[in-house]
Amino acid sequence: MTSFGEVDLQRIFSYIDARQDEYLTRLVDYLRRPSISAYGEGIGEVATYLEQLMTRIGLQTRVMPTAGWPMVVGERLNCPGKPTLLFYGHYDVQPPDPLEAWISPPFEPTIRDGRLYARGVGDNKGQHFAHLLAMEALLACLGELPCNVKILLEGEEEIGSPQMPVVMREHGHEVMADLVVISDGPVDVSGRSVLSFGVRGVLSFELRARGANRDLHSGNWGEVPQNPLWTLVHLLATMKNERGEITIDGFYDRVLPLTEEERHALAQLPLDEAAIKRDLGIQHFAQPRERSVPERLAAWPTLTLNGLHGGYAGPGSKTVLPGEAVAKCDIRLVEAQSAEDIFARVQAHVREYAPDVEIIYQGAMDPSKTPLDSPYAGPMRRAISLAQGQDPLLVPALGGSLPQYVFTKILGMPVFGVPYANADEANHAPNENLEVWRFFQGIKTSVAILTTLAEGIEVRD
Ligand SMILES: [Zn+2]
């Protein structure tokens, strides 16, 4: 049994502060290496680079092949009786295009005004590199990690993590842990740090209606064959009403109401609704108008009509009767809806109201939520406060979608999101950047998470 008693965090923080230049140089070396999952550039090289780097730090590391790009998995499990934490991150990056919009080239990391500019610096290399450096610093200062750690770095997050559910159903035992910590995305726009407990899911599909076998003259042929655009308009009108309610049978059946604690956490978010309206140039929010923005994003499913296409929408007029029409839709799902169940309900709805309309599935991710009263929530909050000097905002679920359900639903582990990047990190865009001080604060936060977990919780066998 390894035991450290009270860890002197300030001593480790000083150790980190004394190595800022070295850490930055090493991050720059990592960022110089493209690893673009969209077309495979540099993926294998960076997986090998990480394998060597993690082995040098003292993790048992291997590259795990998948049917797509490989995952890099490391672990150090020398603390019997202590919790095991899994860090999840991704080493692939978005394509850097448009190149001409970058002030400095995407794979030539450059510091300007206290920010490091490079593709992948925030999303996600700088953030998981902070976890690795935290482990290195802890090993240097304490001789051993304070709890058991595993780390999983995948190479396909930016293309939707297609292999994650497949690989985790088969090899999930290799990454099993007491909790998962993900550092990706930005802190709150106010600059406050965030501890997030979940994400919404997403289901994308297309509705395709057909009329005549070609476009026709609306005078010579109007109202002779059915107009597929009208078919879609009528069908879509049966799916959502003017009060903003989605009217697909059973759509809300599984939606879990917010707990008191979640409601309280959402009310604490420093969000200026008047400023949002000004920024978006709108007078009102969509129906139901009285619903708060945080509650909309965390607790309610949506049906978004992404596009409705057919016939002619160019300049001037064209009296055409279209032969085909398409509607693209996405549904954001909340706990405890499932993409499979909701897609079946959409199919049944289309069969009932417009049986000739074809429905084409285009991908899905289930929602994920960890309870705010999880036994690990307290230590996570404490760790963030210790490293950052302020209590984090608690976000029950992010509006967007990430494959966290793989951990919560397939493997049954609680998942916590602790983003390290600035709100204007420009991920997926030109001039992606990370405020340099946030990188160092991230290393300290990872240190605090590992030590606080070790002190705060004894796990049962
Ligand atoms: Zn991304």
CSV table of C-alpha atoms and ligand atoms in Angstrom, one decimal:
chain,number,residue,atom,x,y,z
A,1,MET,CA,0.0,0.0,0.0
A,2,THR,CA,1.5,3.3,-1.1
A,3,SER,CA,0.5,6.2,1.0
A,4,PHE,CA,1.6,9.9,0.9
A,5,GLY,CA,-0.5,11.4,3.6
A,6,GLU,CA,-1.1,15.0,3.0
A,7,VAL,CA,0.6,15.9,-0.3
A,8,ASP,CA,2.2,19.3,-0.3
A,9,LEU,CA,0.5,20.7,-3.4
A,10,GLN,CA,2.4,24.1,-3.3
A,11,ARG,CA,5.7,22.2,-3.6
A,12,ILE,CA,4.5,20.5,-6.8
A,13,PHE,CA,3.1,23.7,-8.1
A,14,SER,CA,6.5,25.4,-7.6
A,15,TYR,CA,8.2,22.5,-9.4
A,16,ILE,CA,5.8,23.1,-12.3
A,17,ASP,CA,6.4,26.9,-12.3
A,18,ALA,CA,10.1,26.4,-12.5
A,19,ARG,CA,9.7,24.3,-15.7
A,20,GLN,CA,7.4,26.5,-17.7
A,21,ASP,CA,9.9,27.1,-20.5
A,22,GLU,CA,10.7,23.4,-20.8
A,23,TYR,CA,7.0,22.4,-20.8
A,24,LEU,CA,6.2,25.0,-23.5
A,25,THR,CA,9.1,23.8,-25.7
A,26,ARG,CA,7.9,20.2,-25.4
A,27,LEU,CA,4.3,21.2,-26.2
A,28,VAL,CA,5.6,23.1,-29.3
A,29,ASP,CA,7.4,19.9,-30.4
A,30,TYR,CA,4.2,17.9,-30.1
A,31,LEU,CA,2.2,20.6,-32.0
A,32,ARG,CA,4.6,20.6,-34.9
A,33,ARG,CA,3.5,17.2,-35.8
A,34,PRO,CA,0.3,17.1,-37.9
A,35,SER,CA,-2.2,14.3,-37.0
A,36,ILE,CA,-5.2,15.0,-39.2
A,37,SER,CA,-7.8,12.2,-38.9
A,38,ALA,CA,-9.9,13.5,-41.8
A,39,TYR,CA,-7.3,12.3,-44.3
A,40,GLY,CA,-4.8,10.4,-42.1
A,41,GLU,CA,-1.8,12.7,-42.3
A,42,GLY,CA,0.7,12.0,-39.6
A,43,ILE,CA,-1.6,9.8,-37.5
A,44,GLY,CA,0.7,6.8,-37.2
A,45,GLU,CA,3.8,8.9,-36.5
A,46,VAL,CA,2.0,10.8,-33.7
A,47,ALA,CA,0.6,7.6,-32.2
A,48,THR,CA,4.2,6.3,-32.0
A,49,TYR,CA,5.5,9.6,-30.7
A,50,LEU,CA,2.9,9.5,-27.8
A,51,GLU,CA,3.8,5.8,-27.1
A,52,GLN,CA,7.4,6.8,-26.6
A,53,LEU,CA,6.6,9.9,-24.6
A,54,MET,CA,4.2,8.2,-22.3
A,55,THR,CA,6.6,5.3,-21.7
A,56,ARG,CA,9.4,7.8,-20.8
A,57,ILE,CA,7.1,9.4,-18.3
A,58,GLY,CA,6.6,6.0,-16.6
A,59,LEU,CA,3.3,4.7,-18.0
A,60,GLN,CA,2.9,1.2,-19.4
A,61,THR,CA,1.9,2.2,-22.9
A,62,ARG,CA,0.7,0.5,-26.0
A,63,VAL,CA,-0.8,1.5,-29.4
A,64,MET,CA,-4.1,-0.2,-29.8
A,65,PRO,CA,-5.1,-0.8,-33.4
A,66,THR,CA,-8.7,-0.4,-34.4
A,67,ALA,CA,-10.5,-0.7,-37.7
A,68,GLY,CA,-9.8,3.0,-38.1
A,69,TRP,CA,-7.0,5.1,-36.6
A,70,PRO,CA,-5.2,3.6,-33.6
A,71,MET,CA,-5.7,4.5,-29.9
A,72,VAL,CA,-2.8,5.1,-27.5
A,73,VAL,CA,-3.4,3.6,-24.1
A,74,GLY,CA,-1.3,4.0,-21.0
A,75,GLU,CA,-1.5,3.1,-17.4
A,76,ARG,CA,0.2,3.2,-14.0
A,77,LEU,CA,-1.5,1.1,-11.4
A,78,ASN,CA,0.8,1.1,-8.3
A,79,CYS,CA,-1.7,2.3,-5.6
A,80,PRO,CA,-3.8,-0.6,-4.4
A,81,GLY,CA,-6.8,0.6,-2.4
A,82,LYS,CA,-6.8,4.0,-4.2
A,83,PRO,CA,-9.2,5.0,-6.9
A,84,THR,CA,-8.4,4.6,-10.6
A,85,LEU,CA,-8.9,7.6,-12.8
A,86,LEU,CA,-9.1,7.4,-16.6
A,87,PHE,CA,-8.1,10.5,-18.6
A,88,TYR,CA,-9.6,10.5,-22.1
A,89,GLY,CA,-8.4,12.8,-24.9
A,90,HIS,CA,-7.7,12.7,-28.6
A,91,TYR,CA,-4.5,13.2,-30.5
A,92,ASP,CA,-6.1,13.9,-33.9
A,93,VAL,CA,-6.8,17.4,-35.0
A,94,GLN,CA,-9.1,19.2,-37.5
A,95,PRO,CA,-7.8,20.0,-41.0
A,96,PRO,CA,-6.2,23.4,-40.9
A,97,ASP,CA,-8.0,24.9,-43.9
A,98,PRO,CA,-8.3,27.7,-44.9
A,99,LEU,CA,-4.5,28.1,-44.6
A,100,GLU,CA,-4.4,31.7,-45.8
A,101,ALA,CA,-6.5,32.8,-42.8
A,102,TRP,CA,-3.8,31.7,-40.4
A,103,ILE,CA,-1.5,34.6,-39.1
A,104,SER,CA,1.2,32.0,-38.5
A,105,PRO,CA,1.2,28.6,-40.1
A,106,PRO,CA,-0.9,26.0,-38.3
A,107,PHE,CA,2.0,23.5,-37.7
A,108,GLU,CA,4.6,26.2,-36.8
A,109,PRO,CA,3.5,27.0,-33.2
A,110,THR,CA,4.0,30.7,-32.4
A,111,ILE,CA,3.4,32.7,-29.3
A,112,ARG,CA,1.7,36.1,-29.6
A,113,ASP,CA,0.3,38.2,-26.7
A,114,GLY,CA,0.5,35.3,-24.2
A,115,ARG,CA,-1.2,32.8,-26.5
A,116,LEU,CA,0.2,29.8,-28.3
A,117,TYR,CA,-1.2,29.6,-31.8
A,118,ALA,CA,-1.2,26.1,-33.5
A,119,ARG,CA,-3.7,23.6,-34.9
A,120,GLY,CA,-4.7,21.3,-32.1
A,121,VAL,CA,-3.2,23.4,-29.2
A,122,GLY,CA,-6.6,23.6,-27.5
A,123,ASP,CA,-8.4,20.8,-29.2
A,124,ASN,CA,-6.9,18.7,-27.8
A,125,LYS,CA,-3.1,18.3,-27.6
A,126,GLY,CA,-2.4,21.1,-25.1
A,127,GLN,CA,-5.1,19.7,-22.8
A,128,HIS,CA,-4.1,16.0,-22.6
A,129,PHE,CA,-0.4,17.0,-22.7
A,130,ALA,CA,-1.2,18.8,-19.4
A,131,HIS,CA,-2.4,15.5,-17.9
A,132,LEU,CA,0.9,13.8,-19.0
A,133,LEU,CA,3.1,16.5,-17.6
A,134,ALA,CA,1.1,16.4,-14.3
A,135,MET,CA,1.9,12.7,-14.0
A,136,GLU,CA,5.5,13.4,-14.8
A,137,ALA,CA,5.7,16.2,-12.1
A,138,LEU,CA,4.0,14.0,-9.5
A,139,LEU,CA,6.4,11.1,-10.2
A,140,ALA,CA,9.4,13.5,-9.9
A,141,CYS,CA,8.1,15.1,-6.7
A,142,LEU,CA,6.6,12.1,-4.9
A,143,GLY,CA,8.3,9.1,-6.5
A,144,GLU,CA,4.9,7.6,-7.3
A,145,LEU,CA,1.5,8.7,-8.5
A,146,PRO,CA,-1.0,9.3,-5.6
A,147,CYS,CA,-3.7,7.1,-7.2
A,148,ASN,CA,-4.0,4.7,-10.2
A,149,VAL,CA,-4.2,6.3,-13.6
A,150,LYS,CA,-5.1,5.2,-17.1
A,151,ILE,CA,-5.1,7.3,-20.1
A,152,LEU,CA,-6.8,6.7,-23.5
A,153,LEU,CA,-6.0,9.0,-26.4
A,154,GLU,CA,-8.0,8.3,-29.5
A,155,GLY,CA,-7.2,9.3,-33.1
A,156,GLU,CA,-10.7,9.7,-34.5
A,157,GLU,CA,-12.5,12.2,-32.3
A,158,GLU,CA,-12.6,14.9,-35.0
A,159,ILE,CA,-14.3,12.5,-37.4
A,160,GLY,CA,-17.0,11.4,-34.9
A,161,SER,CA,-15.2,8.7,-32.9
A,162,PRO,CA,-16.7,5.9,-35.0
A,163,GLN,CA,-14.5,3.2,-33.4
A,164,MET,CA,-15.1,4.2,-29.8
A,165,PRO,CA,-18.3,2.2,-29.1
A,166,VAL,CA,-17.0,-0.8,-31.1
A,167,VAL,CA,-13.6,-1.0,-29.3
A,168,MET,CA,-15.0,-0.2,-25.9
A,169,ARG,CA,-17.6,-3.0,-26.1
A,170,GLU,CA,-14.7,-5.4,-26.8
A,171,HIS,CA,-11.8,-3.9,-24.8
A,172,GLY,CA,-13.6,-1.8,-22.3
A,173,HIS,CA,-12.1,-3.8,-19.3
A,174,GLU,CA,-8.7,-2.4,-20.3
A,175,VAL,CA,-9.8,1.2,-19.5
A,176,MET,CA,-12.1,0.5,-16.7
A,177,ALA,CA,-11.7,3.0,-13.9
A,178,ASP,CA,-13.7,4.5,-11.0
A,179,LEU,CA,-14.2,7.7,-13.0
A,180,VAL,CA,-13.3,9.4,-16.3
A,181,VAL,CA,-11.9,12.9,-16.6
A,182,ILE,CA,-12.1,14.7,-20.0
A,183,SER,CA,-10.3,18.0,-20.6
A,184,ASP,CA,-11.5,19.3,-23.9
A,185,GLY,CA,-13.3,22.4,-25.1
A,186,PRO,CA,-13.3,25.8,-23.4
A,187,VAL,CA,-14.1,27.2,-19.9
A,188,ASP,CA,-17.1,29.5,-19.6
A,189,VAL,CA,-17.2,32.7,-21.7
A,190,SER,CA,-17.0,34.6,-18.4
A,191,GLY,CA,-13.6,33.0,-17.9
A,192,ARG,CA,-14.8,30.9,-15.0
A,193,SER,CA,-13.7,27.3,-14.8
A,194,VAL,CA,-16.3,24.6,-15.4
A,195,LEU,CA,-17.0,21.2,-14.2
A,196,SER,CA,-19.5,19.5,-16.5
A,197,PHE,CA,-21.4,16.3,-15.9
A,198,GLY,CA,-22.9,15.4,-19.2
A,199,VAL,CA,-23.6,16.1,-22.9
A,200,ARG,CA,-26.7,16.0,-25.0
A,201,GLY,CA,-26.9,13.3,-27.7
A,202,VAL,CA,-27.6,13.8,-31.3
A,203,LEU,CA,-29.5,12.0,-34.1
A,204,SER,CA,-29.2,13.1,-37.7
A,205,PHE,CA,-31.6,12.0,-40.5
A,206,GLU,CA,-32.8,13.0,-43.9
A,207,LEU,CA,-36.4,13.0,-45.2
A,208,ARG,CA,-36.8,12.6,-48.9
A,209,ALA,CA,-40.0,13.1,-50.8
A,210,ARG,CA,-40.6,12.3,-54.5
A,211,GLY,CA,-43.2,13.5,-56.9
A,212,ALA,CA,-42.9,13.2,-60.7
A,213,ASN,CA,-39.8,11.6,-62.1
A,214,ARG,CA,-38.5,15.1,-63.1
A,215,ASP,CA,-39.0,18.8,-62.6
A,216,LEU,CA,-42.1,20.1,-64.5
A,217,HIS,CA,-43.7,23.4,-65.7
A,218,SER,CA,-46.0,24.6,-62.9
A,219,GLY,CA,-48.7,25.8,-65.3
A,220,ASN,CA,-48.8,22.8,-67.6
A,221,TRP,CA,-48.4,20.3,-64.8
A,222,GLY,CA,-49.1,22.1,-61.5
A,223,GLU,CA,-51.3,20.0,-59.1
A,224,VAL,CA,-51.2,17.1,-61.4
A,225,PRO,CA,-48.5,15.1,-59.7
A,226,GLN,CA,-48.0,15.7,-55.9
A,227,ASN,CA,-45.5,18.5,-55.1
A,228,PRO,CA,-42.9,16.8,-52.8
A,229,LEU,CA,-42.0,20.1,-51.1
A,230,TRP,CA,-45.7,20.4,-49.9
A,231,THR,CA,-45.5,16.8,-48.8
A,232,LEU,CA,-42.5,17.6,-46.6
A,233,VAL,CA,-44.0,20.9,-45.3
A,234,HIS,CA,-47.1,19.1,-44.2
A,235,LEU,CA,-45.2,16.2,-42.7
A,236,LEU,CA,-42.8,18.6,-40.8
A,237,ALA,CA,-45.8,20.6,-39.5
A,238,THR,CA,-47.0,17.4,-37.8
A,239,MET,CA,-43.7,17.0,-36.0
A,240,LYS,CA,-43.5,20.3,-34.1
A,241,ASN,CA,-46.2,22.7,-33.1
A,242,GLU,CA,-46.2,26.5,-32.7
A,243,ARG,CA,-45.8,26.2,-28.9
A,244,GLY,CA,-42.4,24.6,-29.6
A,245,GLU,CA,-43.5,21.1,-28.6
A,246,ILE,CA,-42.3,18.1,-30.6
A,247,THR,CA,-45.4,16.2,-31.4
A,248,ILE,CA,-43.9,12.8,-32.3
A,249,ASP,CA,-45.7,10.2,-30.2
A,250,GLY,CA,-43.8,9.3,-27.1
A,251,PHE,CA,-41.0,11.7,-27.8
A,252,TYR,CA,-40.7,13.1,-24.3
A,253,ASP,CA,-41.5,9.8,-22.5
A,254,ARG,CA,-38.0,9.1,-21.2
A,255,VAL,CA,-36.9,12.7,-20.6
A,256,LEU,CA,-35.7,13.0,-17.0
A,257,PRO,CA,-36.8,16.2,-15.2
A,258,LEU,CA,-34.0,18.3,-13.7
A,259,THR,CA,-33.1,17.5,-10.1
A,260,GLU,CA,-33.2,20.4,-7.5
A,261,GLU,CA,-29.4,20.4,-7.5
A,262,GLU,CA,-29.2,20.6,-11.3
A,263,ARG,CA,-31.8,23.4,-11.4
A,264,HIS,CA,-29.8,25.3,-8.8
A,265,ALA,CA,-26.5,24.8,-10.7
A,266,LEU,CA,-28.1,26.1,-14.0
A,267,ALA,CA,-29.4,29.2,-12.1
A,268,GLN,CA,-25.8,30.0,-11.0
A,269,LEU,CA,-24.5,30.2,-14.6
A,270,PRO,CA,-23.5,33.8,-15.3
A,271,LEU,CA,-25.4,34.2,-18.5
A,272,ASP,CA,-26.8,37.5,-19.8
A,273,GLU,CA,-29.9,36.7,-21.8
A,274,ALA,CA,-30.4,40.3,-23.0
A,275,ALA,CA,-26.8,40.3,-24.3
A,276,ILE,CA,-27.4,37.1,-26.2
A,277,LYS,CA,-30.5,38.5,-27.9
A,278,ARG,CA,-28.5,41.6,-28.8
A,279,ASP,CA,-25.7,39.5,-30.1
A,280,LEU,CA,-28.0,37.4,-32.2
A,281,GLY,CA,-30.1,40.3,-33.4
A,282,ILE,CA,-33.4,38.7,-32.1
A,283,GLN,CA,-36.3,40.1,-30.1
A,284,HIS,CA,-37.4,36.8,-28.5
A,285,PHE,CA,-36.2,33.3,-27.9
A,286,ALA,CA,-38.0,30.5,-29.7
A,287,GLN,CA,-41.1,29.1,-28.0
A,288,PRO,CA,-41.6,28.4,-25.2
A,289,ARG,CA,-40.2,31.9,-24.6
A,290,GLU,CA,-40.1,31.8,-20.8
A,291,ARG,CA,-37.7,28.8,-20.7
A,292,SER,CA,-34.1,29.9,-19.7
A,293,VAL,CA,-31.2,29.5,-22.1
A,294,PRO,CA,-29.2,27.2,-19.7
A,295,GLU,CA,-32.3,25.0,-19.2
A,296,ARG,CA,-32.9,24.8,-23.0
A,297,LEU,CA,-29.3,23.7,-23.6
A,298,ALA,CA,-28.9,21.2,-20.8
A,299,ALA,CA,-32.4,19.8,-20.2
A,300,TRP,CA,-34.5,19.9,-23.3
A,301,PRO,CA,-34.4,17.9,-26.6
A,302,THR,CA,-34.7,19.8,-29.8
A,303,LEU,CA,-35.8,19.0,-33.4
A,304,THR,CA,-33.8,21.3,-35.7
A,305,LEU,CA,-34.7,21.6,-39.4
A,306,ASN,CA,-31.2,22.0,-40.8
A,307,GLY,CA,-32.3,22.6,-44.4
A,308,LEU,CA,-35.2,22.2,-46.7
A,309,HIS,CA,-34.3,21.8,-50.4
A,310,GLY,CA,-36.1,21.3,-53.7
A,311,GLY,CA,-37.1,23.2,-56.8
A,312,TYR,CA,-35.7,26.7,-57.2
A,313,ALA,CA,-34.5,29.3,-54.7
A,314,GLY,CA,-32.2,31.4,-56.9
A,315,PRO,CA,-32.7,35.0,-58.1
A,316,GLY,CA,-35.9,36.0,-59.9
A,317,SER,CA,-38.7,33.5,-60.4
A,318,LYS,CA,-38.8,30.0,-61.9
A,319,THR,CA,-42.3,28.5,-62.2
A,320,VAL,CA,-41.2,25.0,-61.5
A,321,LEU,CA,-42.9,22.0,-59.9
A,322,PRO,CA,-40.0,20.1,-58.3
A,323,GLY,CA,-39.7,16.3,-58.7
A,324,GLU,CA,-37.9,15.8,-55.4
A,325,ALA,CA,-37.5,17.5,-52.1
A,326,VAL,CA,-35.2,16.9,-49.1
A,327,ALA,CA,-35.3,17.9,-45.5
A,328,LYS,CA,-32.2,17.5,-43.3
A,329,CYS,CA,-32.9,17.3,-39.6
A,330,ASP,CA,-31.1,16.7,-36.3
A,331,ILE,CA,-32.5,15.9,-32.9
A,332,ARG,CA,-30.5,16.8,-29.8
A,333,LEU,CA,-31.3,14.2,-27.2
A,334,VAL,CA,-31.3,14.5,-23.4
A,335,GLU,CA,-31.0,12.0,-20.6
A,336,ALA,CA,-32.5,9.3,-20.6
A,337,GLN,CA,-33.6,9.4,-24.3
A,338,SER,CA,-31.8,7.0,-26.6
A,339,ALA,CA,-31.1,7.6,-30.3
A,340,GLU,CA,-32.3,4.1,-31.2
A,341,ASP,CA,-35.7,4.6,-29.5
A,342,ILE,CA,-36.2,8.1,-30.9
A,343,PHE,CA,-35.3,7.1,-34.4
A,344,ALA,CA,-37.9,4.3,-34.2
A,345,ARG,CA,-40.5,6.8,-33.1
A,346,VAL,CA,-39.6,9.2,-36.0
A,347,GLN,CA,-39.9,6.3,-38.4
A,348,ALA,CA,-43.3,5.3,-37.0
A,349,HIS,CA,-44.4,9.0,-37.3
A,350,VAL,CA,-43.3,9.3,-40.9
A,351,ARG,CA,-45.0,5.9,-41.8
A,352,GLU,CA,-48.3,7.3,-40.3
A,353,TYR,CA,-48.3,10.8,-41.8
A,354,ALA,CA,-46.4,10.5,-45.0
A,355,PRO,CA,-45.8,6.8,-45.8
A,356,ASP,CA,-44.2,7.6,-49.2
A,357,VAL,CA,-41.5,9.8,-47.7
A,358,GLU,CA,-38.1,8.0,-47.3
A,359,ILE,CA,-36.3,8.4,-44.1
A,360,ILE,CA,-32.5,8.0,-44.1
A,361,TYR,CA,-30.5,7.6,-40.9
A,362,GLN,CA,-27.2,9.6,-40.9
A,363,GLY,CA,-25.7,8.9,-37.5
A,364,ALA,CA,-26.2,9.3,-33.8
A,365,MET,CA,-24.7,9.6,-30.4
A,366,ASP,CA,-26.6,8.9,-27.1
A,367,PRO,CA,-26.7,11.6,-24.4
A,368,SER,CA,-24.7,11.1,-21.2
A,369,LYS,CA,-25.1,12.3,-17.7
A,370,THR,CA,-23.3,11.8,-14.4
A,371,PRO,CA,-25.3,12.7,-11.3
A,372,LEU,CA,-24.2,16.0,-9.6
A,373,ASP,CA,-24.2,14.1,-6.3
A,374,SER,CA,-21.7,11.5,-7.5
A,375,PRO,CA,-19.2,10.7,-4.7
A,376,TYR,CA,-16.4,12.0,-7.0
A,377,ALA,CA,-18.1,15.4,-7.6
A,378,GLY,CA,-16.9,16.8,-4.3
A,379,PRO,CA,-13.2,15.9,-4.8
A,380,MET,CA,-13.3,17.2,-8.4
A,381,ARG,CA,-14.7,20.6,-7.3
A,382,ARG,CA,-12.1,20.8,-4.5
A,383,ALA,CA,-9.3,20.0,-6.9
A,384,ILE,CA,-10.3,22.7,-9.3
A,385,SER,CA,-10.6,25.2,-6.5
A,386,LEU,CA,-7.2,24.3,-5.1
A,387,ALA,CA,-5.4,24.7,-8.5
A,388,GLN,CA,-7.4,27.6,-9.9
A,389,GLY,CA,-8.4,29.6,-6.7
A,390,GLN,CA,-12.1,29.6,-7.6
A,391,ASP,CA,-15.0,27.2,-7.3
A,392,PRO,CA,-16.0,25.9,-10.8
A,393,LEU,CA,-19.4,26.5,-12.4
A,394,LEU,CA,-21.3,23.2,-12.4
A,395,VAL,CA,-22.9,22.4,-15.8
A,396,PRO,CA,-25.3,19.4,-15.7
A,397,ALA,CA,-25.0,18.9,-19.5
A,398,LEU,CA,-23.4,20.7,-22.4
A,399,GLY,CA,-25.6,21.5,-25.3
A,400,GLY,CA,-23.3,19.8,-27.8
A,401,SER,CA,-22.5,16.2,-28.2
A,402,LEU,CA,-19.4,14.1,-27.4
A,403,PRO,CA,-19.1,10.3,-27.2
A,404,GLN,CA,-19.3,10.2,-23.3
A,405,TYR,CA,-22.1,7.7,-23.4
A,406,VAL,CA,-19.4,5.1,-24.3
A,407,PHE,CA,-18.1,5.5,-20.7
A,408,THR,CA,-21.3,6.1,-18.8
A,409,LYS,CA,-23.7,3.8,-20.7
A,410,ILE,CA,-21.5,1.0,-22.1
A,411,LEU,CA,-18.9,0.9,-19.3
A,412,GLY,CA,-20.9,2.4,-16.4
A,413,MET,CA,-18.3,4.9,-15.3
A,414,PRO,CA,-19.0,8.5,-14.1
A,415,VAL,CA,-17.6,11.2,-16.5
A,416,PHE,CA,-16.4,14.7,-15.5
A,417,GLY,CA,-15.5,17.4,-18.0
A,418,VAL,CA,-12.8,19.8,-16.9
A,419,PRO,CA,-11.9,22.1,-19.8
A,420,TYR,CA,-8.6,23.9,-19.8
A,421,ALA,CA,-8.8,26.1,-22.9
A,422,ASN,CA,-9.9,29.7,-23.1
A,423,ALA,CA,-13.4,30.4,-24.4
A,424,ASP,CA,-12.0,32.0,-27.6
A,425,GLU,CA,-9.6,29.1,-28.4
A,426,ALA,CA,-10.9,29.1,-32.1
A,427,ASN,CA,-10.9,25.3,-32.2
A,428,HIS,CA,-11.9,24.0,-35.7
A,429,ALA,CA,-11.1,27.4,-37.0
A,430,PRO,CA,-8.0,29.3,-38.2
A,431,ASN,CA,-5.7,30.8,-35.5
A,432,GLU,CA,-6.6,28.1,-32.9
A,433,ASN,CA,-4.9,29.2,-29.7
A,434,LEU,CA,-4.4,28.5,-26.0
A,435,GLU,CA,-3.6,31.1,-23.4
A,436,VAL,CA,-0.2,30.0,-22.1
A,437,TRP,CA,-1.1,30.5,-18.5
A,438,ARG,CA,-4.1,28.2,-18.9
A,439,PHE,CA,-1.7,25.4,-20.1
A,440,PHE,CA,0.3,25.7,-16.9
A,441,GLN,CA,-2.9,26.0,-14.8
A,442,GLY,CA,-4.1,22.8,-16.6
A,443,ILE,CA,-1.0,20.9,-15.5
A,444,LYS,CA,-1.6,22.1,-11.9
A,445,THR,CA,-5.3,21.2,-12.1
A,446,SER,CA,-4.5,17.6,-13.2
A,447,VAL,CA,-2.0,17.4,-10.3
A,448,ALA,CA,-4.7,18.6,-7.9
A,449,ILE,CA,-7.3,16.1,-9.3
A,450,LEU,CA,-5.0,13.1,-8.8
A,451,THR,CA,-3.9,14.1,-5.3
A,452,THR,CA,-7.4,15.1,-4.1
A,453,LEU,CA,-8.9,11.9,-5.4
A,454,ALA,CA,-6.3,9.9,-3.5
A,455,GLU,CA,-6.9,11.7,-0.3
A,456,GLY,CA,-10.7,12.1,-0.6
A,457,ILE,CA,-11.9,8.6,-1.4
A,458,GLU,CA,-11.0,5.1,-0.4
A,459,VAL,CA,-12.5,2.6,-2.8
A,460,ARG,CA,-14.1,-0.7,-1.8
A,461,ASP,CA,-12.7,-3.8,-3.5
B,1,ZN,ZN,-12.6,19.2,-32.0
